[in-house]
Coordinates of C-alpha atoms and ligand atoms in Angstrom, one line a residue:
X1 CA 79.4 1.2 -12.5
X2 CA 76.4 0.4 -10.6
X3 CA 74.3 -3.1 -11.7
X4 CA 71.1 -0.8 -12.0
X5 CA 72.2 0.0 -15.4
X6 CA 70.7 -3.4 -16.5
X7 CA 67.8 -3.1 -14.3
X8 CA 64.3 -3.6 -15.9
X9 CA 62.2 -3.7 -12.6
X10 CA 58.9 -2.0 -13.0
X11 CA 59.2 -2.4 -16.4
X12 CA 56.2 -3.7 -19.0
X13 CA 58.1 -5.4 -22.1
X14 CA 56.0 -6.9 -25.3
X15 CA 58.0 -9.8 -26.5
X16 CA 56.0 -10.9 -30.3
X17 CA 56.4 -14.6 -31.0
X18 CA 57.2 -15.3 -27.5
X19 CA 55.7 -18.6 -27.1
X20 CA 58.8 -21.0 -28.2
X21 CA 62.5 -20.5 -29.6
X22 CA 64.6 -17.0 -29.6
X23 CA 61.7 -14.8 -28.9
X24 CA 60.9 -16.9 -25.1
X25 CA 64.9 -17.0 -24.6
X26 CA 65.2 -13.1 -24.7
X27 CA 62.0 -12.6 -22.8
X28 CA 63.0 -14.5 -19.8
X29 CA 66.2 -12.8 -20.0
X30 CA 64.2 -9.5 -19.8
X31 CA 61.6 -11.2 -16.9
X32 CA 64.9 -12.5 -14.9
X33 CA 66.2 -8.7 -15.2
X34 CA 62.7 -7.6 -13.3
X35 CA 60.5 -6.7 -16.4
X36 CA 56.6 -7.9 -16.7
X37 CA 56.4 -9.8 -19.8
X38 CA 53.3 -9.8 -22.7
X39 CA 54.0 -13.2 -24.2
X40 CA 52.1 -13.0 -27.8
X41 CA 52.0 -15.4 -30.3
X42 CA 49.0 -16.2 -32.7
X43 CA 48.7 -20.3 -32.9
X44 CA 46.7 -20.9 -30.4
X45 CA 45.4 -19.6 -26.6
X46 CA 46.6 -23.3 -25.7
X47 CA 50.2 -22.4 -27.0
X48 CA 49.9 -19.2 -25.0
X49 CA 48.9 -20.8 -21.6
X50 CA 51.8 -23.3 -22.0
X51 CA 54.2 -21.0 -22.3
X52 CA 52.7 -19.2 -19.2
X53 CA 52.9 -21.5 -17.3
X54 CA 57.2 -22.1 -18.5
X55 CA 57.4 -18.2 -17.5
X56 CA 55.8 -18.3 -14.0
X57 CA 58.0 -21.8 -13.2
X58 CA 60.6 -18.8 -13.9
X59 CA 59.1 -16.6 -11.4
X60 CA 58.5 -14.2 -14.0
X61 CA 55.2 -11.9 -14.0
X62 CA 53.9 -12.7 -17.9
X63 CA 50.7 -11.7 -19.6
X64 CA 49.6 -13.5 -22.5
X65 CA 47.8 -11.9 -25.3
X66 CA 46.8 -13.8 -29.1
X67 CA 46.8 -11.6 -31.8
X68 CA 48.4 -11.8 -35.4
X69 CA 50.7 -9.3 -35.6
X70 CA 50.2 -8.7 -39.4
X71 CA 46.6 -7.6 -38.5
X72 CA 46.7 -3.9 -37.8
X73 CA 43.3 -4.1 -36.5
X74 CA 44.3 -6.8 -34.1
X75 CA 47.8 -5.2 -33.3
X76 CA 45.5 -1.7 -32.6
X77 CA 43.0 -3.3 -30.3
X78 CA 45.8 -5.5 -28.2
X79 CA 48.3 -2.8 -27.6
X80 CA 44.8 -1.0 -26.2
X81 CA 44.0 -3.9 -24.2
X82 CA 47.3 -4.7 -22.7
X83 CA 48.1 -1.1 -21.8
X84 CA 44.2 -0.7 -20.2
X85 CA 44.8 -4.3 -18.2
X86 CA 48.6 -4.7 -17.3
X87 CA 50.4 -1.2 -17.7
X88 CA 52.3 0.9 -20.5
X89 CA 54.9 -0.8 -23.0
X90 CA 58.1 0.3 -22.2
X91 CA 60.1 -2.0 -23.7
X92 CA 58.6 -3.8 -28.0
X93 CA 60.5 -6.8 -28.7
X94 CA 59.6 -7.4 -32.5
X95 CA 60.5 -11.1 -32.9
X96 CA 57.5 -12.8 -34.9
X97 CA 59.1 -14.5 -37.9
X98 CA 58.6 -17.1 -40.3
X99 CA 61.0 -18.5 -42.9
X100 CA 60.1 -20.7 -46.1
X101 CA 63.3 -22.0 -48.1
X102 CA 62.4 -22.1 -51.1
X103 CA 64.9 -21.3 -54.6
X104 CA 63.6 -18.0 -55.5
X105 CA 62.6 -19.2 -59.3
X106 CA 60.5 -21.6 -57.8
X107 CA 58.6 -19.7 -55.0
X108 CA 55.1 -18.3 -54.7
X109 CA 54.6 -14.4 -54.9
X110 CA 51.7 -15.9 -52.1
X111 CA 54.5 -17.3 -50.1
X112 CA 57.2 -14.3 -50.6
X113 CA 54.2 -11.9 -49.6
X114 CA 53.8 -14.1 -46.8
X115 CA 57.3 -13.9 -45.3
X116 CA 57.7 -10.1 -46.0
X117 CA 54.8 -9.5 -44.6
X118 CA 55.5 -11.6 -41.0
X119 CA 59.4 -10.5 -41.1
X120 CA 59.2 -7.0 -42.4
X121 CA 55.4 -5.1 -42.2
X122 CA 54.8 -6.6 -39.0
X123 CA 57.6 -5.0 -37.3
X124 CA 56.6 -2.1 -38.8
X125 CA 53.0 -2.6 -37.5
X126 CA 53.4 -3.2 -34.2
X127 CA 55.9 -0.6 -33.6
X128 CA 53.6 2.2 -35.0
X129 CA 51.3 1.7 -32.7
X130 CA 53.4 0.8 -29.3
X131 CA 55.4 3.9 -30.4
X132 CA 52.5 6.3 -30.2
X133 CA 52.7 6.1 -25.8
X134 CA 56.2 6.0 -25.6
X135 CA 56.5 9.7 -27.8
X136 CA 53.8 10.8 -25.6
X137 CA 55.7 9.5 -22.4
X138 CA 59.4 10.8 -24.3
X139 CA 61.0 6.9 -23.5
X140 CA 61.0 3.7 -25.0
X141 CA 62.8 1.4 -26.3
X142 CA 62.4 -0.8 -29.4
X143 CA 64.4 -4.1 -30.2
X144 CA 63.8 -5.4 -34.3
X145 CA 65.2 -9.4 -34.4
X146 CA 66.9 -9.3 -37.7
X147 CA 69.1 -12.0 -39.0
X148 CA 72.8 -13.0 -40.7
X149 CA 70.0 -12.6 -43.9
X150 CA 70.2 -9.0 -43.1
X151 CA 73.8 -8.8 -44.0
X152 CA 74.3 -12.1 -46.0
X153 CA 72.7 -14.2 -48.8
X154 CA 71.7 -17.6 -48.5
X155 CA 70.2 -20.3 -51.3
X156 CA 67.0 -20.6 -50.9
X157 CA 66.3 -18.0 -48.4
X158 CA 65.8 -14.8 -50.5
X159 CA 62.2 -13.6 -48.9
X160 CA 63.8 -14.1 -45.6
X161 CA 66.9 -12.4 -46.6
X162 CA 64.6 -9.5 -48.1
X163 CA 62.5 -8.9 -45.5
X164 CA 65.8 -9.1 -42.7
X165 CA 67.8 -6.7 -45.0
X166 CA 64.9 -4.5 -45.3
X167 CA 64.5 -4.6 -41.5
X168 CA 67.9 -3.4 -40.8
X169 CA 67.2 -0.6 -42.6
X170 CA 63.6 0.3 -41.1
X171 CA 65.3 0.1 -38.2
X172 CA 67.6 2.4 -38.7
X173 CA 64.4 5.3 -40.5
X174 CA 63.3 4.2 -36.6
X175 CA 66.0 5.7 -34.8
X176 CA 66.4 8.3 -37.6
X177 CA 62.2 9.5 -36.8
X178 CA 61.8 8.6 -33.2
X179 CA 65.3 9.2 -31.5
X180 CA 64.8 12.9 -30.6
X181 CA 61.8 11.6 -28.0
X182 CA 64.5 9.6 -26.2
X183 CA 63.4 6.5 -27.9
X184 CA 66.5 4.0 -28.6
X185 CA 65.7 1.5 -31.6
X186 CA 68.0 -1.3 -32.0
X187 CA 68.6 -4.6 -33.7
X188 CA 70.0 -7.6 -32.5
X189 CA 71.3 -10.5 -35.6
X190 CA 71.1 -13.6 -33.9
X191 CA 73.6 -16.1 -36.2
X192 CA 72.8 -19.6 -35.6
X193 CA 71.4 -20.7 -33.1
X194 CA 69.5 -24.4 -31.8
X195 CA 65.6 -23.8 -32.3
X196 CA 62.7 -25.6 -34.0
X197 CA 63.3 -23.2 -36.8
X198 CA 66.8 -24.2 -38.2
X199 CA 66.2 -28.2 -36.7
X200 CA 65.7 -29.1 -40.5
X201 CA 69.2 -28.1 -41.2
X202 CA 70.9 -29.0 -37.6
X203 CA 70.8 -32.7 -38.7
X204 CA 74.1 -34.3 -37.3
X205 CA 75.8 -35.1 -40.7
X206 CA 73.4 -33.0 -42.6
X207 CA 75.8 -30.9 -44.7
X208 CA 74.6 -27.5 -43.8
X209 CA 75.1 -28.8 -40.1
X210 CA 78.7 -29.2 -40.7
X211 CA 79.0 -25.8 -42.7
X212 CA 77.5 -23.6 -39.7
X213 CA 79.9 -25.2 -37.2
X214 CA 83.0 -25.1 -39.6
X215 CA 82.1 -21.8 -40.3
X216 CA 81.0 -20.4 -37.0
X217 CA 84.6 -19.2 -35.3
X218 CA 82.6 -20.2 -32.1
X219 CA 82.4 -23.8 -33.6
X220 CA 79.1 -24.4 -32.6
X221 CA 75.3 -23.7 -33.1
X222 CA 74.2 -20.5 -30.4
X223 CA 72.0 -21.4 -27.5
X224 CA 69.0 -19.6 -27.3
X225 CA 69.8 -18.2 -24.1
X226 CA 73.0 -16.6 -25.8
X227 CA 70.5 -13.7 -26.7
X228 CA 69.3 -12.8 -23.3
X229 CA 72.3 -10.6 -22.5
X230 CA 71.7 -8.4 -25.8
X231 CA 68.4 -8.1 -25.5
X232 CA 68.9 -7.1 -21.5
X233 CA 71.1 -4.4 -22.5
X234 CA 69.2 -3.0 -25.8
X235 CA 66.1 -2.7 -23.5
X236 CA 67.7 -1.2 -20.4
X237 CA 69.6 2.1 -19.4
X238 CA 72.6 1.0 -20.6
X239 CA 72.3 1.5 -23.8
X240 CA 70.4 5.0 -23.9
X241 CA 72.7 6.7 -26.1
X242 CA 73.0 3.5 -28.3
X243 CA 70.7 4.0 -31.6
X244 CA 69.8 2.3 -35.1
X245 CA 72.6 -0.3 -33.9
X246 CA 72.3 -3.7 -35.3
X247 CA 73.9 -5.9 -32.9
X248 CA 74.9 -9.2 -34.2
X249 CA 74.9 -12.1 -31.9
X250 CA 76.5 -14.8 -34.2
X251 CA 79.8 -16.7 -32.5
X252 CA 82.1 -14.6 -35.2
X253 CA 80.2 -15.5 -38.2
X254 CA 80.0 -11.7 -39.5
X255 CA 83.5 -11.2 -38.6
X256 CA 85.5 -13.9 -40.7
X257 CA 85.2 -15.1 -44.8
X258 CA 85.4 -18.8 -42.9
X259 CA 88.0 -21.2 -43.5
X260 CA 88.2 -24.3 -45.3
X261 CA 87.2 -27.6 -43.4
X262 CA 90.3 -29.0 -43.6
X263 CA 91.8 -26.5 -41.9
X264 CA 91.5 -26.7 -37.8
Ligands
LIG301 C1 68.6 -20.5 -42.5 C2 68.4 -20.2 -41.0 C3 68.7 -18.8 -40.7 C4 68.7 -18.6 -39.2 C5 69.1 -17.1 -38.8 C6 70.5 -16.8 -39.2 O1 67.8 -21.2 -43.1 O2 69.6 -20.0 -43.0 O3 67.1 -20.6 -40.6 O4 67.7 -18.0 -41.3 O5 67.6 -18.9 -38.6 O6 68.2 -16.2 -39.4 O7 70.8 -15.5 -38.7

């Protein structure tokens, strides 16, 4: 078997939310493996240029583009700008996501709208338009950032756990439309991993702390680097015959009803 499988050389890969956490993890992954990167995020031009400036320390060729990624106007007019300045998208990582936990009889429709929206329409966004080139040019691959949420609930977490449920499944309708023009959409489920998003409840002592570790076979939070492997092979020729798969990256979580903590 010949390592070429994995190669993304001469490859243009959009990475959303790619400025911090999971989403920068995968796309150096991808930049290592040879591919250009368009780092997006929509905070602020001065996040962008930081980040940059992490991915060329890494050798990696990376673009950076600001656009909201809930704005179909703004998704329209960047995918046209980034395939007019650096090249075609041939790899759509759709990572952008927010989470607000909150007990469901107690949140905002304003904020529920708000995380659907980021975690579920986005996806949907971005990929309608990136899609439209990769038909035209029959490849292309498309990688959805779903969740444990998308198998699992969680208190507090129910917009999340709506919006990475319904993500698995749009996913799948992917695959199940845009298959026959040799486009392979996947998903990868990170489980719990060590970013600025889950640092509220990675609080040494903090109960929930204790629970992921005690019921993480791995017995330990994920690294963010963890996901670069997955993300390598959904985006490269290794997996072309691989579709609508939601591969869960999650130290055994999925795979075990946990154990009680006094048992080793
Ligand atoms: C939470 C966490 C999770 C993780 C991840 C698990 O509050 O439960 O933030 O949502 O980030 O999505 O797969």
């Amino acid at each position: 078997m010949s390592i070429s499988l994995f190669d993304l050389k001469g490859k243009i890969a959009l990475v959303t939310g790619s400025t911090h956490g999971l989403g920068m993890a995968m796309a150096i992954g991808l930049g290592k493996a040879g591919a250009t990167i368009i780092v997006n995020g929509n905070s602020s031009q001065e996040k962008i240029d930081t980040a940059l400036v992490a991915y060329k320390a890494e050798g990696i060729n990376a673009f950076g583009y600001k656009f909201n990624v809930t704005d179909e106007d703004q998704v329209k007019a960047a995918v046209k700008s980034i395939e007019a300045e650096v090249g075609t998208i041939d790899i759509l990582v759709n990572n952008a996501g927010i989470i607000k936990r909150t007990p469901l009889e107690d949140m905002e429709v304003s904020d529920f709208r708000e995380v659907v929206d980021v975690d579920l329409v986005s996806p949907f966004i971005v990929s309608k338009h990136v899609v439209k080139g990769m038909i035209a040019r029959k490849e292309g691959k498309i990688i959805n950032i779903c969740s444990m949420m998308s198998e699992l609930g969680r208190s507090t977490v129910g917009a999340y756990a709506a919006a990475k449920g319904g993500l698995k499944m749009l996913t799948q309708n992917m695959a199940t439309e845009w298959a026959k023009h040799n486009i392979q959409i996947n998903g990868i489920g990170p489980g719990y991993f060590a970013t600025t998003q889950t640092a509220p409840i990675r609080v040494e002592g903090h109960p929930f702390n204790d629970f992921i570790v005690n019921r993480t076979p791995a017995a330990k939070w994920g690294d963010p680097s963890d996901l670069s492997g997955a993300a390598i092979f959904l985006s490269s020729k290794a997996s072309d015959f691989v579709n609508g798969h939601i591969l869960y990256v999650d130290g055994g979580i999925l795979a075990t009803i946990g154990k009680p903590s006094n048992e080793n």
